[in-house]
XYZ file of C-alpha atoms in Angstrom:
667
model
C 0.000 0.000 0.000
C 1.479 3.392 -1.131
C 1.955 5.928 1.608
C 1.794 9.704 1.290
C 3.644 12.409 3.208
C 1.752 14.794 5.450
C -0.543 17.233 3.737
C 0.709 20.838 3.703
C -0.791 23.001 6.375
C -3.110 25.749 5.108
C -1.714 27.927 7.873
C 1.810 27.613 6.416
C 0.593 28.495 2.916
C -1.362 31.510 4.121
C 1.599 32.698 6.176
C 3.873 32.376 3.146
C 1.457 34.411 1.012
C 1.267 37.074 3.708
C 5.069 37.324 3.838
C 5.267 37.658 0.058
C 2.605 40.379 0.125
C 4.478 42.316 2.803
C 7.732 41.982 0.843
C 5.979 43.215 -2.300
C 4.678 46.287 -0.536
C 8.104 46.902 0.963
C 9.862 46.623 -2.387
C 7.329 48.996 -3.945
C 7.928 51.524 -1.171
C 11.708 51.237 -1.376
C 11.699 51.395 -5.176
C 10.803 55.075 -4.943
C 14.312 55.658 -3.644
C 16.072 53.908 -6.521
C 18.067 56.396 -8.648
C 15.927 56.130 -11.781
C 12.656 56.459 -9.833
C 13.390 59.435 -7.599
C 11.817 62.635 -8.800
C 13.809 65.722 -9.702
C 12.510 69.310 -9.980
C 11.100 68.715 -13.461
C 8.611 66.096 -12.230
C 6.199 68.641 -10.771
C 6.322 71.184 -13.608
C 3.313 72.022 -15.801
C 5.226 71.453 -19.038
C 5.020 67.970 -20.567
C 8.567 68.392 -21.883
C 9.870 68.767 -18.338
C 7.727 66.077 -16.749
C 9.038 63.373 -19.103
C 12.547 63.830 -17.637
C 11.228 64.118 -14.083
C 12.778 60.850 -12.905
C 16.156 61.046 -14.593
C 19.465 61.261 -12.755
C 19.986 64.840 -13.899
C 19.370 67.811 -11.634
C 17.003 69.585 -14.012
C 15.861 73.149 -13.428
C 12.955 74.883 -15.128
C 13.791 78.224 -16.730
C 13.999 80.396 -13.618
C 16.025 82.897 -11.663
C 16.869 80.070 -9.262
C 18.747 78.197 -11.983
C 20.939 81.163 -12.924
C 21.516 82.030 -9.267
C 22.770 78.479 -8.738
C 25.051 78.783 -11.762
C 26.525 81.984 -10.329
C 26.952 80.391 -6.903
C 28.849 77.406 -8.336
C 30.429 79.464 -11.157
C 29.320 76.927 -13.767
C 28.201 77.108 -17.355
C 24.523 76.586 -18.112
C 23.393 73.844 -20.493
C 19.931 74.718 -21.811
C 17.780 72.618 -24.100
C 14.995 74.675 -25.698
C 12.567 72.347 -27.415
C 9.193 70.655 -27.466
C 7.701 67.239 -26.890
C 6.629 67.578 -30.538
C 10.272 67.643 -31.660
C 11.776 64.289 -32.608
C 15.187 65.459 -31.443
C 13.946 66.503 -28.005
C 12.542 62.998 -27.644
C 15.732 61.346 -28.892
C 17.986 63.182 -26.438
C 15.590 62.435 -23.557
C 15.368 58.763 -24.460
C 19.065 58.207 -25.218
C 21.456 61.004 -24.321
C 20.060 61.712 -20.865
C 20.092 58.009 -19.997
C 23.753 57.617 -20.963
C 25.834 57.606 -17.759
C 28.893 59.303 -19.272
C 26.757 62.082 -20.713
C 24.864 62.525 -17.437
C 28.131 62.623 -15.501
C 29.412 65.390 -17.779
C 26.262 67.457 -17.186
C 26.248 66.872 -13.426
C 29.940 67.778 -13.037
C 30.234 70.884 -15.207
C 26.811 72.433 -15.933
C 23.593 73.722 -14.440
C 20.961 72.021 -16.596
C 17.786 73.779 -17.771
C 15.026 72.423 -20.002
C 12.752 74.990 -21.669
C 9.459 74.128 -23.352
C 8.849 76.406 -26.349
C 5.090 76.004 -25.825
C 5.276 77.134 -22.201
C 7.878 79.883 -22.815
C 7.631 80.907 -26.495
C 9.294 84.264 -25.773
C 12.542 82.483 -24.808
C 12.585 80.732 -28.182
C 11.901 84.024 -29.973
C 14.817 85.663 -28.127
C 17.157 82.896 -29.279
C 15.831 82.897 -32.848
C 16.421 86.663 -33.317
C 13.871 86.902 -36.168
C 15.230 83.880 -38.029
C 13.434 80.556 -38.700
C 16.087 78.595 -36.795
C 13.595 76.527 -34.779
C 11.642 75.407 -37.848
C 14.861 74.591 -39.678
C 16.272 72.647 -36.704
C 13.158 70.502 -36.130
C 12.014 72.534 -33.159
C 14.967 72.344 -30.745
C 18.201 74.203 -29.916
C 20.908 73.302 -27.413
C 22.570 76.341 -25.856
C 25.599 76.901 -23.627
C 25.388 80.072 -21.520
C 27.560 81.803 -18.960
C 26.176 81.915 -15.392
C 24.847 85.413 -16.211
C 23.007 84.107 -19.262
C 25.311 85.390 -22.014
C 25.237 83.034 -25.036
C 28.471 81.080 -25.543
C 27.221 78.916 -28.421
C 24.024 77.324 -29.688
C 23.740 74.206 -31.815
C 21.176 72.082 -33.556
C 20.909 68.357 -32.869
C 24.183 66.413 -32.950
C 24.911 62.719 -32.589
C 25.690 61.603 -29.047
C 29.385 61.003 -29.757
C 31.671 61.826 -32.665
C 35.336 62.817 -32.277
C 35.403 64.383 -35.750
C 33.643 67.441 -37.129
C 30.831 67.932 -36.653
C 31.567 66.962 -33.066
C 29.095 64.812 -31.168
C 27.076 66.405 -28.372
C 29.335 64.833 -25.723
C 32.516 66.155 -27.354
C 30.948 69.565 -28.034
C 29.955 70.029 -24.387
C 33.268 68.644 -23.173
C 35.130 71.247 -25.241
C 33.072 74.042 -23.669
C 33.659 72.637 -20.186
C 37.434 72.565 -20.782
C 37.412 76.135 -22.112
C 35.508 77.314 -19.044
C 37.871 75.615 -16.615
C 40.876 76.933 -18.540
C 39.889 80.616 -18.804
C 36.465 81.696 -17.571
C 37.004 85.388 -18.191
C 37.960 84.795 -21.824
C 34.735 82.798 -22.351
C 32.715 85.552 -20.668
C 34.346 88.231 -22.831
C 33.495 86.406 -26.068
C 29.901 85.783 -24.923
C 29.402 89.445 -23.921
C 30.820 90.549 -27.263
C 28.355 88.278 -29.053
C 25.360 89.748 -27.218
C 26.606 93.281 -27.949
C 26.728 92.427 -31.669
C 23.191 91.028 -31.494
C 21.946 94.155 -29.740
C 23.403 96.367 -32.499
C 21.858 94.142 -35.154
C 18.439 94.510 -33.542
C 18.750 98.287 -33.428
C 19.630 98.384 -37.134
C 17.026 95.804 -38.161
C 13.978 98.046 -38.397
C 14.186 100.930 -40.851
C 11.386 102.904 -42.465
C 10.464 101.356 -45.810
C 7.734 101.301 -48.451
C 4.184 100.083 -47.852
C 2.405 99.285 -51.097
C 0.461 96.620 -52.914
C 3.161 96.617 -55.606
C 5.792 95.602 -53.051
C 3.611 92.776 -51.705
C 2.869 91.557 -55.229
C 6.530 91.749 -56.249
C 7.472 89.706 -53.176
C 4.820 87.116 -53.998
C 5.907 86.811 -57.638
C 9.490 86.170 -56.546
C 8.225 83.323 -54.378
C 6.102 81.939 -57.208
C 8.930 82.079 -59.714
C 11.149 79.974 -57.468
C 8.432 77.669 -56.112
C 8.234 74.010 -57.099
C 5.050 72.296 -55.907
C 6.503 68.847 -56.607
C 9.440 69.203 -54.219
C 7.910 71.740 -51.836
C 10.946 73.997 -52.288
C 11.369 77.689 -53.018
C 14.684 77.919 -54.804
C 17.279 76.299 -52.557
C 15.098 76.398 -49.429
C 12.259 74.218 -48.200
C 8.933 76.008 -48.210
C 7.591 76.288 -44.650
C 4.516 74.219 -43.962
C 2.453 77.038 -42.485
C -0.720 78.779 -43.565
C 0.765 82.257 -44.120
C 2.166 81.708 -47.608
C -0.867 79.933 -49.131
C -3.138 82.656 -47.690
C -0.955 85.361 -49.243
C -0.921 83.635 -52.616
C -4.683 83.155 -52.508
C -5.624 86.816 -52.024
C -3.684 88.125 -55.022
C -5.046 88.103 -58.538
C -1.847 86.889 -60.212
C -1.363 83.967 -57.856
C -4.781 82.805 -56.650
C -4.537 79.564 -58.649
C -1.039 78.953 -57.268
C -2.422 79.285 -53.747
C -5.140 76.724 -54.545
C -2.594 74.371 -56.125
C -0.380 74.662 -53.051
C -3.276 73.878 -50.694
C -4.367 70.914 -52.831
C -0.802 69.547 -52.946
C -0.546 69.700 -49.143
C -3.906 67.947 -48.842
C -2.863 65.063 -51.111
C 0.692 64.674 -49.819
C 2.260 63.015 -46.740
C 2.227 66.289 -44.787
C -1.508 65.719 -44.287
C -2.608 62.854 -42.034
C -4.826 61.100 -44.567
C -6.358 58.720 -42.045
C -7.028 60.888 -38.970
C -6.872 64.493 -40.223
C -4.522 67.292 -39.229
C -1.176 68.426 -40.611
C 2.266 67.255 -39.543
C 5.047 69.624 -38.480
C 7.898 70.823 -40.680
C 11.238 69.060 -40.777
C 14.652 69.761 -42.249
C 13.680 67.546 -45.185
C 10.702 69.673 -46.213
C 6.993 69.057 -46.468
C 7.332 65.838 -48.462
C 9.084 64.274 -45.474
C 7.707 66.162 -42.470
C 7.953 65.332 -38.798
C 5.356 63.008 -37.267
C 4.095 65.534 -34.701
C 0.794 67.414 -34.979
C -0.218 70.611 -33.165
C -3.805 71.690 -32.612
C -3.374 75.278 -33.818
C -1.833 74.238 -37.120
C -4.596 71.699 -37.687
C -7.247 74.388 -37.184
C -5.466 76.880 -39.466
C -5.320 74.296 -42.231
C -8.945 73.334 -41.639
C -9.727 76.984 -42.373
C -7.405 77.005 -45.386
C -8.929 73.826 -46.831
C -12.438 75.201 -46.249
C -11.614 78.532 -47.936
C -10.469 76.671 -51.073
C -13.198 74.026 -51.006
C -15.644 75.631 -53.418
C -16.283 72.837 -55.913
C -13.597 70.599 -54.390
C -15.091 67.889 -52.202
C -11.642 66.583 -51.297
C -10.709 69.830 -49.551
C -14.080 70.043 -47.832
C -13.636 66.473 -46.571
C -10.148 67.336 -45.261
C -11.463 70.374 -43.403
C -14.282 68.421 -41.772
C -11.982 65.491 -40.969
C -9.469 67.815 -39.299
C -12.169 69.549 -37.256
C -13.416 66.141 -36.114
C -9.875 65.080 -35.118
C -9.471 68.238 -33.049
C -12.794 67.792 -31.267
C -12.413 64.064 -30.617
C -8.675 63.711 -29.926
C -7.272 67.049 -28.728
C -10.075 68.529 -26.645
C -9.584 68.377 -22.880
C -13.130 67.612 -21.755
C -12.617 68.873 -18.212
C -11.352 72.304 -19.250
C -13.194 72.405 -22.600
C -10.011 73.681 -24.266
C -7.446 72.138 -26.593
C -4.214 70.357 -25.685
C -1.112 71.720 -27.400
C -0.473 68.796 -29.713
C 0.347 65.163 -30.372
C 3.987 64.172 -29.948
C 6.057 62.230 -32.432
C 6.937 58.605 -31.669
C 9.895 58.909 -34.025
C 12.889 57.967 -31.860
C 14.855 57.017 -34.950
C 14.905 58.947 -38.185
C 13.430 56.239 -40.378
C 9.765 56.290 -39.517
C 6.899 55.935 -37.057
C 5.445 52.787 -35.503
C 2.061 54.485 -35.297
C 1.577 56.397 -38.552
C 3.546 54.393 -41.123
C 1.787 51.776 -43.212
C 3.152 49.250 -45.651
C 2.200 49.110 -49.314
C 0.500 45.767 -48.714
C -1.630 47.203 -45.891
C -3.153 49.863 -48.150
C -3.401 47.666 -51.237
C -6.851 47.928 -52.748
C -7.435 51.453 -51.454
C -6.958 54.811 -53.150
C -3.944 55.567 -50.929
C -0.302 55.257 -51.967
C 3.021 55.423 -50.124
C 4.784 58.657 -51.079
C 8.038 58.328 -53.000
C 7.332 54.741 -54.113
C 8.606 53.420 -50.740
C 7.498 50.093 -49.299
C 6.681 51.707 -45.934
C 5.610 55.212 -44.946
C 2.742 57.634 -44.595
C -0.079 57.273 -47.092
C -0.793 59.992 -49.637
C -3.270 60.469 -52.474
C -2.581 60.439 -56.212
C -3.027 63.764 -57.997
C -6.059 62.370 -59.830
C -8.080 62.312 -56.586
C -8.512 66.115 -56.468
C -12.179 65.922 -57.477
C -13.044 62.704 -55.630
C -16.309 62.749 -53.736
C -15.648 63.127 -50.004
C -17.923 60.237 -49.032
C -15.787 57.919 -51.172
C -12.628 59.083 -49.416
C -14.321 58.527 -46.051
C -15.077 54.942 -47.057
C -11.426 54.459 -47.992
C -10.343 55.861 -44.615
C -12.665 53.439 -42.813
C -10.949 50.522 -44.579
C -7.599 51.537 -43.112
C -8.627 52.702 -39.616
C -8.768 49.178 -38.088
C -5.007 48.878 -38.650
C -4.471 51.509 -35.936
C -6.595 49.892 -33.210
C -3.691 47.927 -31.693
C -1.098 50.641 -32.137
C 0.001 52.929 -29.322
C -1.046 56.529 -29.940
C 1.881 58.958 -29.459
C 1.961 60.996 -26.249
C -0.288 64.049 -26.039
C 1.291 67.296 -24.909
C -1.539 68.177 -22.559
C -0.439 71.767 -21.933
C -3.319 74.193 -22.461
C -1.811 77.486 -23.601
C -3.696 80.659 -24.438
C -1.988 81.595 -27.711
C -2.324 78.075 -29.111
C -5.979 77.782 -28.082
C -6.797 81.188 -29.540
C -5.143 80.180 -32.838
C -7.165 76.967 -32.829
C -10.427 78.773 -32.084
C -9.802 81.373 -34.803
C -9.153 78.584 -37.318
C -12.339 76.765 -36.351
C -14.384 79.963 -36.692
C -13.095 80.629 -40.218
C -13.563 76.976 -41.197
C -17.145 77.117 -39.945
C -17.862 80.239 -42.004
C -16.540 78.813 -45.277
C -18.007 75.343 -44.686
C -21.343 76.916 -43.669
C -21.398 74.526 -40.713
C -23.126 76.138 -37.682
C -21.928 73.349 -35.377
C -18.306 74.267 -36.093
C -18.794 77.981 -35.443
C -20.759 77.198 -32.278
C -17.921 75.003 -31.051
C -15.478 77.873 -31.659
C -17.709 80.288 -29.733
C -18.073 77.899 -26.778
C -14.312 77.333 -26.552
C -13.640 81.065 -26.800
C -16.063 81.793 -23.967
C -14.196 79.317 -21.755
C -10.795 80.730 -22.740
C -11.891 84.288 -21.966
C -13.278 83.359 -18.552
C -10.131 81.387 -17.653
C -7.388 83.628 -18.996
C -8.507 87.244 -19.606
C -8.647 89.620 -16.647
C -10.650 92.811 -16.147
C -8.272 95.352 -17.690
C -7.589 93.115 -20.678
C -4.542 91.339 -19.227
C -4.070 87.833 -20.625
C -2.492 84.842 -18.884
C -0.568 82.241 -20.867
C -1.399 79.109 -18.880
C -3.407 78.021 -15.819
C -2.661 80.414 -12.957
C -0.253 79.004 -10.407
C 0.741 76.059 -12.585
C 3.021 77.512 -15.255
C 4.700 80.701 -16.482
C 1.539 82.748 -16.947
C 2.104 86.396 -17.870
C 3.899 88.862 -20.067
C 3.763 87.274 -23.562
C 2.437 89.409 -26.450
C 1.422 86.371 -28.500
C -1.371 85.586 -26.044
C -2.827 89.063 -26.499
C -2.746 89.244 -30.302
C -4.137 85.750 -30.804
C -6.947 86.329 -28.299
C -7.929 89.405 -30.338
C -7.664 87.392 -33.566
C -10.011 84.768 -32.119
C -12.425 87.452 -30.896
C -12.596 89.048 -34.364
C -12.991 85.748 -36.209
C -15.644 84.373 -33.857
C -17.427 87.726 -34.164
C -17.356 87.183 -37.925
C -19.036 83.830 -37.383
C -21.605 84.849 -34.759
C -22.169 88.652 -34.966
C -21.854 88.850 -31.165
C -20.862 92.506 -30.678
C -19.702 91.844 -27.099
C -16.750 90.021 -28.654
C -15.846 93.146 -30.591
C -15.906 95.207 -27.395
C -13.561 92.716 -25.751
C -11.245 92.823 -28.794
C -10.980 96.602 -28.425
C -10.225 96.288 -24.689
C -7.470 93.685 -25.131
C -5.976 95.634 -28.053
C -5.784 98.760 -25.902
C -3.994 96.796 -23.180
C -1.637 95.245 -25.760
C -0.663 98.700 -26.945
C -0.003 99.869 -23.380
C 2.173 96.895 -22.465
C 4.069 95.876 -25.594
C 3.998 98.506 -28.366
C 7.186 100.347 -29.338
C 7.209 103.852 -30.848
C 7.259 102.349 -34.357
C 3.958 100.512 -33.858
C 5.513 97.031 -33.550
C 5.154 94.823 -30.492
C 7.908 93.437 -28.294
C 7.448 89.734 -27.625
C 7.755 89.959 -23.865
C 7.562 92.419 -21.017
C 10.999 93.585 -19.944
C 10.157 92.789 -16.324
C 9.724 89.107 -17.222
C 13.206 88.632 -18.668
C 15.685 86.595 -16.620
C 18.936 86.071 -18.560
C 21.247 88.337 -20.547
C 20.461 86.693 -23.922
C 16.818 87.829 -23.720
C 17.081 90.964 -25.822
C 13.915 92.917 -26.697
C 12.655 91.127 -29.827
C 9.897 92.403 -32.126
C 8.854 89.184 -33.931
C 8.134 89.473 -37.659
C 9.526 86.115 -38.811
C 6.926 83.368 -39.361
C 7.578 79.993 -37.785
C 4.930 77.296 -37.414
C 2.339 80.079 -37.532
C 2.145 83.719 -38.639
C 4.471 86.043 -36.737
C 3.130 87.974 -33.749
C 3.432 91.367 -35.453
C 1.784 90.244 -38.681
C -1.270 89.145 -36.674
C -1.145 92.377 -34.650
C -1.298 94.421 -37.866
C -4.181 92.400 -39.309
C -6.060 92.831 -36.043
C -5.611 96.604 -36.266
C -6.777 96.658 -39.893
C -9.944 94.713 -39.088
C -10.739 96.775 -35.996
C -10.337 99.983 -38.013
C -12.857 98.726 -40.544
C -15.319 97.451 -37.956
C -15.239 100.324 -35.484
C -14.494 103.223 -37.830
C -11.496 104.192 -35.652
C -8.756 105.258 -38.061
C -6.164 105.353 -35.273
C -5.911 101.589 -35.667
C -5.109 102.075 -39.342
C -2.381 104.599 -38.528
C -0.813 102.164 -36.056
C -0.909 99.374 -38.647
C 0.684 101.590 -41.294
C 3.461 102.637 -38.911
C 4.235 99.018 -38.048
C 4.301 98.021 -41.721
C 6.614 100.911 -42.606
C 9.054 99.938 -39.860
C 9.211 96.278 -40.880
C 8.795 96.171 -44.662
C 12.531 96.128 -45.483
C 13.477 93.345 -43.089
C 10.296 91.364 -43.913
C 11.242 91.151 -47.594
C 14.693 89.885 -46.609
C 13.100 86.973 -44.743
C 11.966 85.374 -47.990
C 9.282 82.733 -47.464
C 9.300 83.406 -43.718
C 8.109 86.983 -44.238
C 4.791 85.907 -45.771
C 2.738 86.891 -42.716
C 3.987 90.485 -42.884
C 3.533 90.625 -46.664
C -0.011 89.339 -46.328
C -0.705 92.149 -43.841
C 0.825 94.668 -46.262
C -1.257 93.416 -49.167
C -4.460 93.583 -47.132
C -3.570 97.141 -46.148
C -3.543 98.341 -49.742
C -5.843 96.099 -51.794
C -9.275 97.034 -53.143
C -11.700 97.541 -50.277
C -15.268 98.324 -49.354
C -16.094 101.428 -47.337
C -19.246 101.382 -45.234
C -20.597 104.897 -44.679
C -23.172 105.232 -41.912
C -23.510 106.791 -38.441
C -23.170 103.259 -37.065
C -21.272 101.110 -39.602
C -21.584 97.878 -37.638
C -25.016 96.705 -38.966
C -23.853 97.463 -42.507
C -20.665 95.481 -41.914
C -22.729 92.551 -40.693
C -24.698 92.699 -43.913
C -21.499 91.779 -45.735
C -21.830 88.403 -43.999
C -18.718 89.178 -41.905
C -16.581 86.927 -44.080
C -15.526 90.002 -46.094
C -14.061 91.881 -43.127
C -10.657 91.668 -44.780
C -12.094 93.808 -47.588
C -13.546 96.532 -45.378
C -11.864 99.953 -45.201
C -11.856 102.354 -42.287
C -13.840 105.546 -42.984
C -12.294 108.995 -42.826
C -14.163 110.962 -40.140
C -13.444 114.225 -42.001
C -15.422 113.048 -45.022
C -19.212 112.945 -45.123
C -20.642 110.426 -47.581
C -24.164 109.397 -48.395
C -25.083 106.254 -46.462
C -24.197 103.117 -48.379
C -21.304 101.040 -49.699
C -18.305 102.504 -51.579
C -15.608 100.792 -53.630
C -12.021 101.978 -53.062
C -9.232 100.976 -55.437
C -5.934 102.631 -56.396
C -6.782 105.605 -54.178
C -10.104 106.430 -55.873
C -13.570 105.956 -54.396
C -16.813 105.246 -56.244
C -20.355 104.734 -55.049
C -22.616 104.541 -53.190
C -23.695 101.028 -54.191
C -26.316 98.628 -52.966
C -25.299 95.498 -51.095
C -25.962 93.349 -54.192
C -23.830 95.659 -56.353
C -20.911 95.640 -53.929
C -21.026 91.836 -53.651
C -20.929 91.634 -57.450
C -17.889 93.932 -57.625
C -16.143 91.854 -54.986
C -16.838 88.634 -56.915
C -15.557 90.176 -60.174
C -12.407 91.430 -58.449
C -11.632 87.923 -57.177
C -12.347 86.362 -60.562
C -9.875 88.693 -62.243
């Protein structure tokens, strides 16, 4: 007879399980004190860019007086990364460089380390860019070495982690600066101070009084057109920026309206547009035919408006506008705050593609989509022959492909809710709603604007950049001008005159806080500046969006037409005069300023009445860009007048003026 050993005691088993549970809890508690789990200063910041490095073994500082005070105390150089979670290179350095022990040791031993989010502190990026498109051309990130006082020693674009030969790797580049500092600190300081003195002189000489005329704007545009190649997305030797300023400028001029439409259609069909989800990808060094994989809410909304404006008779563009609006509302809207997150990060940690967005040729076989450049893997695009395809057919094609994304990990959302970016998004939605004739879209814009105003605009017209107490919140001109832009455009969509009153109030406050004697705005209040490199910049160079001063001028032009206050027009003219020379030198990145100049001098409609506002509304508000400010010294019969080449004719009826406007566009 087989015998068995004693049965295990249930008490022993339960005791063993209890011990294991206690050990598990203990290990979890102690794990917080492991090096890679302990939080640094960045972990509690508002910025997504900072929070993602919040558990690294680097003593990160946010951009603050504390960081520069510490640098002075230890007499160390400052290493400052100025980037975005939407930049592939910011993600690469966080994922690889900052986890490399040798690289971390170099930073810990010789530098005070600062990480700056361009979404949270756009004025810092503008100060470094000095009215150049450096951030667009460097994929959205710069790495800067500064003296403890904040004088710039050198800035660089992305480099490989290590390379002993030119161009040096990031490790060797920083090591060379550390050696120079240890060897002769005063010599490094002297060179850095000399550099900032040169930059200050350049800024003083940058703005000179120039010509303001439609001829100049048209000449500028024709130079762009002559050098522009839709197929490659290049203007001469440079990549054309993937922003809305240039297509808008091309579209409002008689000689180039078709070129503007062709440009918009090419963007819609190409890999810069997310064919499956909607929205437009960011620029990259390789141009719009090989853009980054990141998407920002404001750019999506601006292109939704651009697609809608060109959608007459083109169902493909209408479908793209509606698809992009839907993506914004379903994917980027923070439901608790009823405002939009900044954008969707790239998952591109290597430079050969995305695990989320890229599809293979076999996966899209049998659909209308193709892989751009005849590659076997990449983002889908549309053949040129699809320009007149019915939008419902495209939607069916999209639905065939969507299931492929169900098991893929969506890239990280930058959940920062910033005023300038939300105002840009709201303005784009309002314009898209007008051209699409979709009341739901304009209502959505109005609802979001109401929330933004209640959260961020204070009684005197002061505007906060981010949630109070959670981020850097004041002193940025971009918040003010884009709030006014959103107020004007939502007014155009809704005819709510309270919005116009608020636009006047915020504009008055903008003038008080930021305007220089020449009519242009400084990017930031002087009291908010921390480091020596932050010179007073008046931004006129476009980047991912129109420049601050180009939007400021367009706001003034529209307010002059709507309120009849010609002081706004004088301010706009002064700003255009001061910037016209340098704007033309910016090439494709001066399109925002040239658009403002063209709108200042093109054919316009004058509304003559004791109260012009009801008459302006009768023009359906979408023609505000064609309205002229009346001269209070002139007394005209009530009605509509046509102004072109300095001469005025009229009065006309509303039907007659609409007919003239249509004929002018057709020509």
